[in-house]
mmCIF file of C-alpha atoms in Angstrom:
data_model
loop_
_atom_site.group_PDB
_atom_site.id
_atom_site.type_symbol
_atom_site.label_atom_id
_atom_site.label_comp_id
_atom_site.label_asym_id
_atom_site.label_seq_id
_atom_site.Cartn_x
_atom_site.Cartn_y
_atom_site.Cartn_z
ATOM 1 C CA UNK A 1149 -45.432 -35.683 12.731
ATOM 2 C CA UNK A 1150 -46.077 -34.135 9.307
ATOM 3 C CA UNK A 1151 -47.667 -31.142 10.972
ATOM 4 C CA UNK A 1152 -44.633 -30.708 13.192
ATOM 5 C CA UNK A 1153 -42.357 -30.867 10.157
ATOM 6 C CA UNK A 1154 -44.437 -28.259 8.367
ATOM 7 C CA UNK A 1155 -44.324 -25.987 11.402
ATOM 8 C CA UNK A 1156 -40.543 -26.415 11.671
ATOM 9 C CA UNK A 1157 -40.128 -25.701 7.952
ATOM 10 C CA UNK A 1158 -42.310 -22.609 8.193
ATOM 11 C CA UNK A 1159 -40.299 -21.348 11.153
ATOM 12 C CA UNK A 1160 -36.996 -21.931 9.385
ATOM 13 C CA UNK A 1161 -38.221 -20.084 6.304
ATOM 14 C CA UNK A 1162 -39.416 -17.226 8.494
ATOM 15 C CA UNK A 1163 -36.007 -17.025 10.154
ATOM 16 C CA UNK A 1164 -34.279 -17.017 6.769
ATOM 17 C CA UNK A 1165 -36.539 -14.175 5.727
ATOM 18 C CA UNK A 1166 -35.686 -12.278 8.874
ATOM 19 C CA UNK A 1167 -31.911 -12.708 8.908
ATOM 20 C CA UNK A 1168 -31.276 -12.960 5.183
ATOM 21 C CA UNK A 1169 -31.100 -9.220 4.475
ATOM 22 C CA UNK A 1170 -28.989 -8.612 7.574
ATOM 23 C CA UNK A 1171 -26.409 -11.177 6.447
ATOM 24 C CA UNK A 1172 -26.213 -9.842 2.917
ATOM 25 C CA UNK A 1173 -22.607 -9.702 1.733
ATOM 26 C CA UNK A 1174 -20.459 -6.914 0.404
ATOM 27 C CA UNK A 1175 -19.942 -7.106 -3.331
ATOM 28 C CA UNK A 1176 -17.867 -5.494 -6.018
ATOM 29 C CA UNK A 1177 -19.636 -2.648 -7.841
ATOM 30 C CA UNK A 1178 -22.512 -2.714 -5.372
ATOM 31 C CA UNK A 1179 -23.764 0.642 -6.680
ATOM 32 C CA UNK A 1180 -23.695 -0.355 -10.361
ATOM 33 C CA UNK A 1181 -27.466 0.036 -10.708
ATOM 34 C CA UNK A 1182 -28.295 2.626 -8.049
ATOM 35 C CA UNK A 1183 -25.371 5.047 -8.529
ATOM 36 C CA UNK A 1184 -23.239 3.830 -11.464
ATOM 37 C CA UNK A 1185 -20.623 6.575 -11.184
ATOM 38 C CA UNK A 1186 -20.206 6.389 -7.410
ATOM 39 C CA UNK A 1187 -16.745 4.847 -7.352
ATOM 40 C CA UNK A 1188 -15.488 7.088 -10.159
ATOM 41 C CA UNK A 1189 -16.781 10.166 -8.344
ATOM 42 C CA UNK A 1190 -14.782 9.161 -5.266
ATOM 43 C CA UNK A 1191 -11.717 8.302 -7.339
ATOM 44 C CA UNK A 1192 -11.811 11.574 -9.286
ATOM 45 C CA UNK A 1193 -12.283 13.645 -6.144
ATOM 46 C CA UNK A 1194 -9.307 11.948 -4.481
ATOM 47 C CA UNK A 1195 -7.200 12.317 -7.633
ATOM 48 C CA UNK A 1196 -7.965 16.029 -7.863
ATOM 49 C CA UNK A 1197 -6.932 16.732 -4.282
ATOM 50 C CA UNK A 1198 -4.303 14.228 -3.188
ATOM 51 C CA UNK A 1199 -1.619 15.684 -5.471
ATOM 52 C CA UNK A 1200 -1.835 18.944 -3.513
ATOM 53 C CA UNK A 1201 -2.112 17.169 -0.164
ATOM 54 C CA UNK A 1202 -0.241 13.839 -0.359
ATOM 55 C CA UNK A 1203 -0.450 13.438 3.424
ATOM 56 C CA UNK A 1204 -4.152 12.686 2.931
ATOM 57 C CA UNK A 1205 -3.280 9.090 2.047
ATOM 58 C CA UNK A 1206 -1.929 8.340 5.515
ATOM 59 C CA UNK A 1207 -4.734 10.341 7.160
ATOM 60 C CA UNK A 1208 -7.524 8.480 5.357
ATOM 61 C CA UNK A 1209 -5.858 5.116 5.879
ATOM 62 C CA UNK A 1210 -5.694 5.815 9.609
ATOM 63 C CA UNK A 1211 -9.333 6.930 9.632
ATOM 64 C CA UNK A 1212 -10.374 3.679 7.934
ATOM 65 C CA UNK A 1213 -8.421 1.659 10.500
ATOM 66 C CA UNK A 1214 -9.904 3.555 13.459
ATOM 67 C CA UNK A 1215 -13.406 3.280 12.021
ATOM 68 C CA UNK A 1216 -13.250 -0.482 11.514
ATOM 69 C CA UNK A 1217 -11.887 -1.215 14.999
ATOM 70 C CA UNK A 1218 -14.946 0.283 16.704
ATOM 71 C CA UNK A 1219 -18.317 -1.327 15.908
ATOM 72 C CA UNK A 1220 -16.964 -2.461 12.555
ATOM 73 C CA UNK A 1221 -16.517 -0.444 9.352
ATOM 74 C CA UNK A 1222 -19.692 1.606 9.712
ATOM 75 C CA UNK A 1223 -18.602 5.245 9.439
ATOM 76 C CA UNK A 1224 -19.271 5.847 13.137
ATOM 77 C CA UNK A 1225 -15.903 7.602 13.518
ATOM 78 C CA UNK A 1226 -17.351 10.487 11.481
ATOM 79 C CA UNK A 1227 -20.247 11.283 13.809
ATOM 80 C CA UNK A 1228 -20.215 14.551 15.759
ATOM 81 C CA UNK A 1229 -21.596 14.676 19.277
ATOM 82 C CA UNK A 1230 -22.975 17.745 21.028
ATOM 83 C CA UNK A 1231 -22.001 16.132 24.346
ATOM 84 C CA UNK A 1232 -18.418 15.433 23.262
ATOM 85 C CA UNK A 1233 -18.845 11.697 23.704
ATOM 86 C CA UNK A 1234 -18.482 10.410 20.137
ATOM 87 C CA UNK A 1235 -15.588 8.334 18.786
ATOM 88 C CA UNK A 1236 -13.914 11.370 17.285
ATOM 89 C CA UNK A 1237 -13.803 12.945 20.771
ATOM 90 C CA UNK A 1238 -11.821 10.004 22.139
ATOM 91 C CA UNK A 1239 -8.062 10.302 22.710
ATOM 92 C CA UNK A 1240 -7.068 7.952 19.838
ATOM 93 C CA UNK A 1241 -9.036 10.080 17.362
ATOM 94 C CA UNK A 1242 -8.134 13.600 18.452
ATOM 95 C CA UNK A 1243 -5.400 13.725 15.796
ATOM 96 C CA UNK A 1244 -7.344 11.912 13.072
ATOM 97 C CA UNK A 1245 -7.669 14.099 9.963
ATOM 98 C CA UNK A 1246 -9.830 13.975 6.859
ATOM 99 C CA UNK A 1247 -13.333 14.563 8.218
ATOM 100 C CA UNK A 1248 -13.980 17.575 5.985
ATOM 101 C CA UNK A 1249 -12.587 15.662 3.016
ATOM 102 C CA UNK A 1250 -15.070 12.813 3.517
ATOM 103 C CA UNK A 1251 -17.897 15.339 3.974
ATOM 104 C CA UNK A 1252 -16.936 16.988 0.675
ATOM 105 C CA UNK A 1253 -17.066 13.671 -1.206
ATOM 106 C CA UNK A 1254 -20.403 12.906 0.407
ATOM 107 C CA UNK A 1255 -21.802 16.243 -0.789
ATOM 108 C CA UNK A 1256 -20.892 15.435 -4.391
ATOM 109 C CA UNK A 1257 -22.401 11.948 -4.139
ATOM 110 C CA UNK A 1258 -25.600 13.235 -2.528
ATOM 111 C CA UNK A 1259 -26.051 15.649 -5.427
ATOM 112 C CA UNK A 1260 -25.773 12.754 -7.903
ATOM 113 C CA UNK A 1261 -27.449 9.940 -5.959
ATOM 114 C CA UNK A 1262 -29.304 11.119 -2.847
ATOM 115 C CA UNK A 1263 -29.327 8.672 0.047
ATOM 116 C CA UNK A 1264 -27.530 5.878 -1.808
ATOM 117 C CA UNK A 1265 -23.810 5.760 -0.983
ATOM 118 C CA UNK A 1266 -22.863 5.167 2.638
ATOM 119 C CA UNK A 1267 -20.268 7.145 4.543
ATOM 120 C CA UNK A 1268 -18.606 3.852 5.505
ATOM 121 C CA UNK A 1269 -18.056 3.007 1.834
ATOM 122 C CA UNK A 1270 -16.691 6.492 1.152
ATOM 123 C CA UNK A 1271 -14.012 5.966 3.817
ATOM 124 C CA UNK A 1272 -13.125 2.540 2.436
ATOM 125 C CA UNK A 1273 -12.941 3.698 -1.187
ATOM 126 C CA UNK A 1274 -11.173 7.009 -0.622
ATOM 127 C CA UNK A 1275 -8.472 5.525 1.630
ATOM 128 C CA UNK A 1276 -7.652 2.929 -1.024
ATOM 129 C CA UNK A 1277 -7.679 5.490 -3.841
ATOM 130 C CA UNK A 1278 -5.481 7.944 -1.938
ATOM 131 C CA UNK A 1279 -2.860 5.268 -1.246
ATOM 132 C CA UNK A 1280 -2.886 4.176 -4.895
ATOM 133 C CA UNK A 1281 -2.481 7.747 -6.156
ATOM 134 C CA UNK A 1282 0.598 8.172 -3.977
ATOM 135 C CA UNK A 1283 2.203 5.078 -5.483
ATOM 136 C CA UNK A 1284 1.124 2.601 -2.844
ATOM 137 C CA UNK A 1285 -0.610 -0.773 -3.122
ATOM 138 C CA UNK A 1286 -4.022 -1.337 -4.656
ATOM 139 C CA UNK A 1287 -6.649 -3.601 -3.164
ATOM 140 C CA UNK A 1288 -10.210 -4.650 -3.877
ATOM 141 C CA UNK A 1289 -12.935 -2.703 -2.078
ATOM 142 C CA UNK A 1290 -16.269 -4.495 -2.223
ATOM 143 C CA UNK A 1291 -19.048 -2.113 -1.269
ATOM 144 C CA UNK A 1292 -22.490 -2.207 0.284
ATOM 145 C CA UNK A 1293 -21.554 -1.205 3.829
ATOM 146 C CA UNK A 1294 -24.281 0.544 5.763
ATOM 147 C CA UNK A 1295 -23.691 3.290 8.302
ATOM 148 C CA UNK A 1296 -24.091 2.993 12.040
ATOM 149 C CA UNK A 1297 -25.796 5.532 14.262
ATOM 150 C CA UNK A 1298 -23.960 4.843 17.507
ATOM 151 C CA UNK A 1299 -20.610 6.478 18.215
ATOM 152 C CA UNK A 1300 -19.093 6.165 21.677
ATOM 153 C CA UNK A 1301 -15.814 7.663 22.874
ATOM 154 C CA UNK A 1302 -15.240 4.971 25.505
ATOM 155 C CA UNK A 1303 -15.521 2.221 22.891
ATOM 156 C CA UNK A 1304 -12.896 3.927 20.745
ATOM 157 C CA UNK A 1305 -10.533 4.156 23.714
ATOM 158 C CA UNK A 1306 -11.077 0.478 24.541
ATOM 159 C CA UNK A 1307 -10.706 -0.932 21.016
ATOM 160 C CA UNK A 1308 -8.191 1.161 19.057
ATOM 161 C CA UNK A 1309 -4.631 -0.057 19.749
ATOM 162 C CA UNK A 1310 -2.644 2.773 21.352
ATOM 163 C CA UNK A 1311 0.948 3.507 20.265
ATOM 164 C CA UNK A 1312 2.067 2.461 23.762
ATOM 165 C CA UNK A 1313 0.863 -1.129 23.235
ATOM 166 C CA UNK A 1314 2.995 -4.159 23.969
ATOM 167 C CA UNK A 1315 2.692 -7.281 21.843
ATOM 168 C CA UNK A 1316 0.158 -8.920 24.151
ATOM 169 C CA UNK A 1317 -2.194 -5.946 23.957
ATOM 170 C CA UNK A 1318 -1.773 -5.713 20.182
ATOM 171 C CA UNK A 1319 -2.481 -9.392 19.702
ATOM 172 C CA UNK A 1320 -5.626 -9.197 21.840
ATOM 173 C CA UNK A 1321 -7.051 -6.080 20.189
ATOM 174 C CA UNK A 1322 -6.396 -7.424 16.689
ATOM 175 C CA UNK A 1323 -7.798 -10.859 17.552
ATOM 176 C CA UNK A 1324 -10.951 -9.150 18.822
ATOM 177 C CA UNK A 1325 -11.471 -7.964 15.230
ATOM 178 C CA UNK A 1326 -10.688 -11.333 13.641
ATOM 179 C CA UNK A 1327 -7.176 -10.293 12.638
ATOM 180 C CA UNK A 1328 -4.071 -12.374 13.322
ATOM 181 C CA UNK A 1329 -0.395 -11.619 13.941
ATOM 182 C CA UNK A 1330 0.395 -11.581 10.230
ATOM 183 C CA UNK A 1331 -2.310 -8.957 9.720
ATOM 184 C CA UNK A 1332 -0.822 -6.992 12.619
ATOM 185 C CA UNK A 1333 2.605 -6.888 10.962
ATOM 186 C CA UNK A 1334 1.249 -6.074 7.513
ATOM 187 C CA UNK A 1335 -1.153 -3.349 8.638
ATOM 188 C CA UNK A 1336 1.583 -1.818 10.800
ATOM 189 C CA UNK A 1337 3.410 -1.380 7.504
ATOM 190 C CA UNK A 1338 1.094 1.563 6.842
ATOM 191 C CA UNK A 1339 3.450 3.471 9.163
ATOM 192 C CA UNK A 1340 5.727 3.730 6.146
ATOM 193 C CA UNK A 1341 3.778 6.874 5.250
ATOM 194 C CA UNK A 1342 2.565 9.773 7.339
ATOM 195 C CA UNK A 1343 3.497 11.544 10.545
ATOM 196 C CA UNK A 1344 2.836 11.427 14.259
ATOM 197 C CA UNK A 1345 2.574 13.987 17.034
ATOM 198 C CA UNK A 1346 5.309 13.940 19.659
ATOM 199 C CA UNK A 1347 2.710 13.199 22.332
ATOM 200 C CA UNK A 1348 2.299 9.670 20.938
ATOM 201 C CA UNK A 1349 5.834 8.632 21.835
ATOM 202 C CA UNK A 1350 7.562 11.189 24.111
ATOM 203 C CA UNK A 1351 7.093 8.863 27.077
ATOM 204 C CA UNK A 1352 9.710 6.661 25.367
ATOM 205 C CA UNK A 1353 12.121 9.587 25.442
ATOM 206 C CA UNK A 1354 11.504 11.156 28.836
ATOM 207 C CA UNK A 1355 9.376 9.046 31.153
ATOM 208 C CA UNK A 1356 9.333 5.419 30.079
ATOM 209 C CA UNK A 1357 9.345 3.939 33.551
ATOM 210 C CA UNK A 1358 7.000 6.507 35.051
ATOM 211 C CA UNK A 1359 9.913 7.915 37.030
ATOM 212 C CA UNK A 1360 11.815 9.377 34.102
ATOM 213 C CA UNK A 1361 14.191 7.474 31.879
ATOM 214 C CA UNK A 1362 14.288 6.376 28.260
ATOM 215 C CA UNK A 1363 12.954 3.242 26.603
ATOM 216 C CA UNK A 1364 15.957 0.882 26.313
ATOM 217 C CA UNK A 1365 14.337 -0.704 23.250
ATOM 218 C CA UNK A 1366 14.725 2.571 21.338
ATOM 219 C CA UNK A 1367 18.015 3.169 19.535
ATOM 220 C CA UNK A 1368 19.934 5.686 21.662
ATOM 221 C CA UNK A 1369 21.225 7.754 18.719
ATOM 222 C CA UNK A 1370 17.714 7.982 17.262
ATOM 223 C CA UNK A 1371 16.329 8.966 20.660
ATOM 224 C CA UNK A 1372 18.956 11.684 21.043
ATOM 225 C CA UNK A 1373 18.061 13.079 17.619
ATOM 226 C CA UNK A 1374 14.349 13.109 18.472
ATOM 227 C CA UNK A 1375 15.036 14.943 21.718
ATOM 228 C CA UNK A 1376 17.300 17.583 20.233
ATOM 229 C CA UNK A 1377 15.601 18.203 16.892
ATOM 230 C CA UNK A 1378 11.965 17.167 17.170
ATOM 231 C CA UNK A 1379 10.436 16.818 20.633
ATOM 232 C CA UNK A 1380 12.362 18.897 23.192
ATOM 233 C CA UNK A 1381 10.008 18.141 26.081
ATOM 234 C CA UNK A 1382 7.591 15.555 27.403
ATOM 235 C CA UNK A 1383 4.726 18.039 27.063
ATOM 236 C CA UNK A 1384 5.089 18.784 23.331
ATOM 237 C CA UNK A 1385 1.620 18.179 21.869
ATOM 238 C CA UNK A 1386 1.963 20.023 18.572
ATOM 239 C CA UNK A 1387 5.185 19.036 16.780
ATOM 240 C CA UNK A 1388 4.845 16.362 14.120
ATOM 241 C CA UNK A 1389 7.468 13.757 13.273
ATOM 242 C CA UNK A 1390 7.858 11.427 10.284
ATOM 243 C CA UNK A 1391 7.049 7.833 11.182
ATOM 244 C CA UNK A 1392 9.415 6.633 8.443
ATOM 245 C CA UNK A 1393 12.134 9.314 8.276
ATOM 246 C CA UNK A 1394 13.322 10.126 4.774
ATOM 247 C CA UNK A 1395 10.657 7.959 3.180
ATOM 248 C CA UNK A 1396 7.342 9.124 4.623
ATOM 249 C CA UNK A 1397 5.837 9.865 1.208
ATOM 250 C CA UNK A 1398 6.816 6.501 -0.265
ATOM 251 C CA UNK A 1399 5.001 3.265 0.444
ATOM 252 C CA UNK A 1400 7.959 0.904 0.752
ATOM 253 C CA UNK A 1401 9.804 -1.533 3.048
ATOM 254 C CA UNK A 1402 11.932 0.986 4.936
ATOM 255 C CA UNK A 1403 9.557 1.005 7.914
ATOM 256 C CA UNK A 1404 10.378 -2.642 8.599
ATOM 257 C CA UNK A 1405 14.094 -1.988 8.206
ATOM 258 C CA UNK A 1406 13.848 0.777 10.809
ATOM 259 C CA UNK A 1407 11.915 -1.461 13.207
ATOM 260 C CA UNK A 1408 14.736 -4.028 13.122
ATOM 261 C CA UNK A 1409 17.236 -1.213 13.776
ATOM 262 C CA UNK A 1410 15.234 -0.274 16.898
ATOM 263 C CA UNK A 1411 14.123 2.936 15.226
ATOM 264 C CA UNK A 1412 10.387 2.357 15.119
ATOM 265 C CA UNK A 1413 8.757 5.485 16.505
ATOM 266 C CA UNK A 1414 6.142 3.837 18.723
ATOM 267 C CA UNK A 1415 6.304 1.202 21.428
ATOM 268 C CA UNK A 1416 3.838 -0.722 19.282
ATOM 269 C CA UNK A 1417 6.394 -0.718 16.449
ATOM 270 C CA UNK A 1418 9.121 -2.004 18.739
ATOM 271 C CA UNK A 1419 6.734 -4.625 20.123
ATOM 272 C CA UNK A 1420 6.707 -6.384 16.747
ATOM 273 C CA UNK A 1421 10.263 -7.574 17.408
ATOM 274 C CA UNK A 1422 9.386 -9.152 20.776
ATOM 275 C CA UNK A 1423 7.323 -12.033 19.401
ATOM 276 C CA UNK A 1424 8.900 -14.820 17.309
ATOM 277 C CA UNK A 1425 5.969 -14.928 14.878
ATOM 278 C CA UNK A 1426 5.826 -11.196 14.188
ATOM 279 C CA UNK A 1427 9.617 -10.969 13.991
ATOM 280 C CA UNK A 1428 9.654 -13.817 11.477
ATOM 281 C CA UNK A 1429 6.950 -12.064 9.458
ATOM 282 C CA UNK A 1430 9.048 -8.887 9.288
ATOM 283 C CA UNK A 1431 12.096 -10.820 8.107
ATOM 284 C CA UNK A 1432 10.028 -12.604 5.467
ATOM 285 C CA UNK A 1433 8.690 -9.301 4.170
ATOM 286 C CA UNK A 1434 12.204 -7.872 3.927
ATOM 287 C CA UNK A 1435 13.441 -10.936 2.039
ATOM 288 C CA UNK A 1436 10.732 -10.387 -0.574
ATOM 289 C CA UNK A 1437 9.999 -7.637 -3.059
ATOM 290 C CA UNK A 1438 7.976 -4.490 -2.600
ATOM 291 C CA UNK A 1439 5.422 -6.001 -4.984
ATOM 292 C CA UNK A 1440 5.084 -9.032 -2.735
ATOM 293 C CA UNK A 1441 4.548 -6.761 0.282
ATOM 294 C CA UNK A 1442 1.914 -4.816 -1.642
ATOM 295 C CA UNK A 1443 0.088 -8.047 -2.449
ATOM 296 C CA UNK A 1444 0.088 -9.237 1.168
ATOM 297 C CA UNK A 1445 -0.810 -5.790 2.517
ATOM 298 C CA UNK A 1446 -3.773 -5.742 0.126
ATOM 299 C CA UNK A 1447 -5.088 -9.030 1.548
ATOM 300 C CA UNK A 1448 -4.987 -7.705 5.090
ATOM 301 C CA UNK A 1449 -6.672 -4.448 4.052
ATOM 302 C CA UNK A 1450 -9.471 -6.374 2.346
ATOM 303 C CA UNK A 1451 -9.856 -8.461 5.499
ATOM 304 C CA UNK A 1452 -9.935 -5.373 7.723
ATOM 305 C CA UNK A 1453 -12.488 -3.690 5.455
ATOM 306 C CA UNK A 1454 -14.950 -6.507 6.202
ATOM 307 C CA UNK A 1455 -14.831 -6.250 9.996
ATOM 308 C CA UNK A 1456 -18.365 -6.435 11.414
ATOM 309 C CA UNK A 1457 -19.862 -4.614 8.451
ATOM 310 C CA UNK A 1458 -23.526 -3.711 8.444
ATOM 311 C CA UNK A 1459 -25.251 -4.696 5.206
ATOM 312 C CA UNK A 1460 -28.735 -5.233 3.844
ATOM 313 C CA UNK A 1461 -31.348 -4.159 6.376
ATOM 314 C CA UNK A 1462 -28.775 -3.511 9.097
ATOM 315 C CA UNK A 1463 -27.629 0.068 9.465
ATOM 316 C CA UNK A 1464 -28.636 3.097 7.406
ATOM 317 C CA UNK A 1465 -27.239 5.443 4.776
ATOM 318 C CA UNK A 1466 -26.608 8.725 6.558
ATOM 319 C CA UNK A 1467 -27.258 11.785 4.371
ATOM 320 C CA UNK A 1468 -24.717 13.764 6.420
ATOM 321 C CA UNK A 1469 -21.737 11.770 7.600
ATOM 322 C CA UNK A 1470 -21.275 13.833 10.770
ATOM 323 C CA UNK A 1471 -24.913 13.531 11.841
ATOM 324 C CA UNK A 1472 -26.119 10.264 13.394
ATOM 325 C CA UNK A 1473 -29.771 10.645 12.459
ATOM 326 C CA UNK A 1474 -29.514 12.217 9.023
#
């Protein structure tokens, strides 16, 4: 019996040794000893550029979201594919911007600390910093993410919520990532900044039923304005439209006000009013202060930033963010 116990103990210790590094946790100031200035380098780079390109905040935030929803927050959205089959080649990512910006930050970090700071952490840090520098909420970004080497277009299409989603699809795709309906409402609040291409919502204007027609859930006056001034045809793939008209550069509550007025740009925005829980969450946000929204948004961002992260001996640190085996 003692021998059996010793064998069992030895096996359990062996297993701990095997899985321990893989289950290592993210932590604040992860690079304090290996690259002490890493977070300041990212922050300074963002600060020096975002004033000239404030739209970067929305672009980087979207990139972070799209990265985390496919294989976790592992920087796989950045990978280029010679066969055109990487995440960035998938329909949801064709309008994602900021790849060159992340590459530029990576170049600076590689010069200071070669092979230390992951591309996944650069996305997480820079998206937070860009939002803060444009007057938006701040949130904690623990670091230590490792990069993935697999990037698949089909997985991006299957996991990133499309703008045509109904509430059932949204709930399922968020739940798959460990996020609940409150997180859905709060993270949708990021639509308070940035723009969209007409192609993401023109079906609501011209072909909602598949046989023509307009989405009845969209305010008719707003729809008429979009048709006459923004997206004159179903096939417009180039024109961009503010997601939060008149307030797209300000991180505030106006997005939620527009959603209740049936003026959310996407079907996925409108869908938030079709579920009693999400509708209640919107009303609660609007009853509170902007500061309260910032605080709750921060919690959901921190939660999202931990989705299926690779740490310890899992994953790698890619020397070039666009190259899988670098």
